[in-house]
PDB file of C-alpha atoms in Angstrom:
ATOM      1  CA  MET A 596      53.157  38.783   7.651  1.00  0.00           C
ATOM      2  CA  GLU A 597      51.999  39.753  10.868  1.00  0.00           C
ATOM      3  CA  GLU A 598      50.525  36.517  11.613  1.00  0.00           C
ATOM      4  CA  ASP A 599      54.048  34.715  10.887  1.00  0.00           C
ATOM      5  CA  MET A 600      55.933  36.874  13.405  1.00  0.00           C
ATOM      6  CA  SER A 601      53.157  36.212  15.904  1.00  0.00           C
ATOM      7  CA  ARG A 602      53.396  32.251  15.342  1.00  0.00           C
ATOM      8  CA  GLU A 603      57.674  32.763  15.136  1.00  0.00           C
ATOM      9  CA  TYR A 604      57.519  34.554  18.492  1.00  0.00           C
ATOM     10  CA  GLU A 605      55.498  31.988  19.901  1.00  0.00           C
ATOM     11  CA  SER A 606      57.612  29.533  19.161  1.00  0.00           C
ATOM     12  CA  MET A 607      60.865  30.934  20.374  1.00  0.00           C
ATOM     13  CA  GLU A 608      61.966  29.898  23.981  1.00  0.00           C
ATOM     14  CA  ILE A 609      62.858  32.846  26.156  1.00  0.00           C
ATOM     15  CA  GLU A 610      65.409  31.481  28.571  1.00  0.00           C
ATOM     16  CA  LYS A 611      65.307  32.668  31.894  1.00  0.00           C
ATOM     17  CA  TRP A 612      68.406  34.356  33.573  1.00  0.00           C
ATOM     18  CA  VAL A 613      69.685  32.605  36.808  1.00  0.00           C
ATOM     19  CA  ASN A 614      71.538  33.596  39.730  1.00  0.00           C
ATOM     20  CA  LEU A 615      75.261  32.823  41.118  1.00  0.00           C
ATOM     21  CA  GLU A 616      73.588  30.358  43.581  1.00  0.00           C
ATOM     22  CA  ASP A 617      71.523  28.809  40.796  1.00  0.00           C
ATOM     23  CA  ILE A 618      74.191  28.225  38.530  1.00  0.00           C
ATOM     24  CA  ALA A 619      76.684  26.706  41.390  1.00  0.00           C
ATOM     25  CA  ASP A 620      73.791  24.307  42.183  1.00  0.00           C
ATOM     26  CA  HIS A 621      73.251  23.589  38.236  1.00  0.00           C
ATOM     27  CA  LEU A 622      76.727  22.604  38.289  1.00  0.00           C
ATOM     28  CA  SER A 623      77.462  20.885  42.018  1.00  0.00           C
ATOM     29  CA  VAL A 624      79.817  23.438  42.882  1.00  0.00           C
ATOM     30  CA  SER A 625      79.721  25.993  45.597  1.00  0.00           C
ATOM     31  CA  SER A 626      79.320  29.217  45.039  1.00  0.00           C
ATOM     32  CA  ASP A 627      82.976  30.695  45.686  1.00  0.00           C
ATOM     33  CA  THR A 628      84.164  27.979  43.128  1.00  0.00           C
ATOM     34  CA  VAL A 629      81.366  30.420  41.125  1.00  0.00           C
ATOM     35  CA  ARG A 630      83.104  33.573  42.023  1.00  0.00           C
ATOM     36  CA  ASN A 631      86.843  32.024  41.588  1.00  0.00           C
ATOM     37  CA  TRP A 632      85.828  31.156  37.641  1.00  0.00           C
ATOM     38  CA  ILE A 633      84.323  34.516  37.541  1.00  0.00           C
ATOM     39  CA  LYS A 634      87.246  36.393  38.809  1.00  0.00           C
ATOM     40  CA  SER A 635      89.344  34.336  36.548  1.00  0.00           C
ATOM     41  CA  GLY A 636      87.143  34.973  33.722  1.00  0.00           C
ATOM     42  CA  LYS A 637      86.491  31.476  32.622  1.00  0.00           C
ATOM     43  CA  ILE A 638      82.365  31.032  32.925  1.00  0.00           C
ATOM     44  CA  PRO A 639      80.172  32.986  30.598  1.00  0.00           C
ATOM     45  CA  PHE A 640      78.250  35.749  33.143  1.00  0.00           C
ATOM     46  CA  TYR A 641      76.518  39.339  32.904  1.00  0.00           C
ATOM     47  CA  ARG A 642      76.254  41.855  35.304  1.00  0.00           C
ATOM     48  CA  ALA A 643      73.029  43.211  36.579  1.00  0.00           C
ATOM     49  CA  GLY A 644      74.407  46.192  38.664  1.00  0.00           C
ATOM     50  CA  LYS A 645      76.382  44.212  41.820  1.00  0.00           C
ATOM     51  CA  ARG A 646      74.634  41.048  41.007  1.00  0.00           C
ATOM     52  CA  TYR A 647      76.118  37.971  38.679  1.00  0.00           C
ATOM     53  CA  LYS A 648      73.269  36.792  36.072  1.00  0.00           C
ATOM     54  CA  PHE A 649      73.969  33.205  33.579  1.00  0.00           C
ATOM     55  CA  ARG A 650      72.018  31.780  30.861  1.00  0.00           C
ATOM     56  CA  ILE A 651      72.297  28.049  31.585  1.00  0.00           C
ATOM     57  CA  SER A 652      72.591  27.164  27.914  1.00  0.00           C
ATOM     58  CA  GLU A 653      75.757  29.317  27.527  1.00  0.00           C
ATOM     59  CA  VAL A 654      77.012  27.781  30.680  1.00  0.00           C
ATOM     60  CA  ASP A 655      76.487  24.222  29.446  1.00  0.00           C
ATOM     61  CA  GLU A 656      77.857  24.820  26.170  1.00  0.00           C
ATOM     62  CA  TRP A 657      81.171  26.461  28.199  1.00  0.00           C
ATOM     63  CA  LEU A 658      81.487  22.725  29.990  1.00  0.00           C
ATOM     64  CA  LYS A 659      80.888  20.932  26.919  1.00  0.00           C
ATOM     65  CA  SER A 660      83.795  23.175  25.251  1.00  0.00           C
ATOM     66  CA  GLY A 661      85.998  22.039  27.789  1.00  0.00           C
ATOM     67  CA  LYS A 662      87.174  25.633  28.492  1.00  0.00           C
ATOM     68  CA  MET A 663      86.733  25.104  32.419  1.00  0.00           C
ATOM     69  CA  TYR A 664      90.799  25.218  32.909  1.00  0.00           C
ATOM     70  CA  ASP A 665      93.262  27.469  31.278  1.00  0.00           C
ATOM     71  CA  GLU A 666      95.354  25.075  29.442  1.00  0.00           C
ATOM     72  CA  ASN A 667      98.354  26.535  31.464  1.00  0.00           C
ATOM     73  CA  GLU A 668      97.033  24.966  34.501  1.00  0.00           C
ATOM     74  CA  GLY A 669      97.575  21.540  33.250  1.00  0.00           C
TER      75      GLY A 669
END
């Protein structure tokens, strides 16, 4: 049983957290744009003290879901 858990753990991909500048680069937008999305609650993010942290997989899923803009913005 312990061996199964060890194999399962080894096969898991551990996703790195990225910072605001990294996610802006990933999305090809400015850091200010990402900050605006954070303030308006549009982009999935986490706080680590005063810093913002992101998971690229969550941000990519957010993009694919089309939730980049509010429905009221047109």
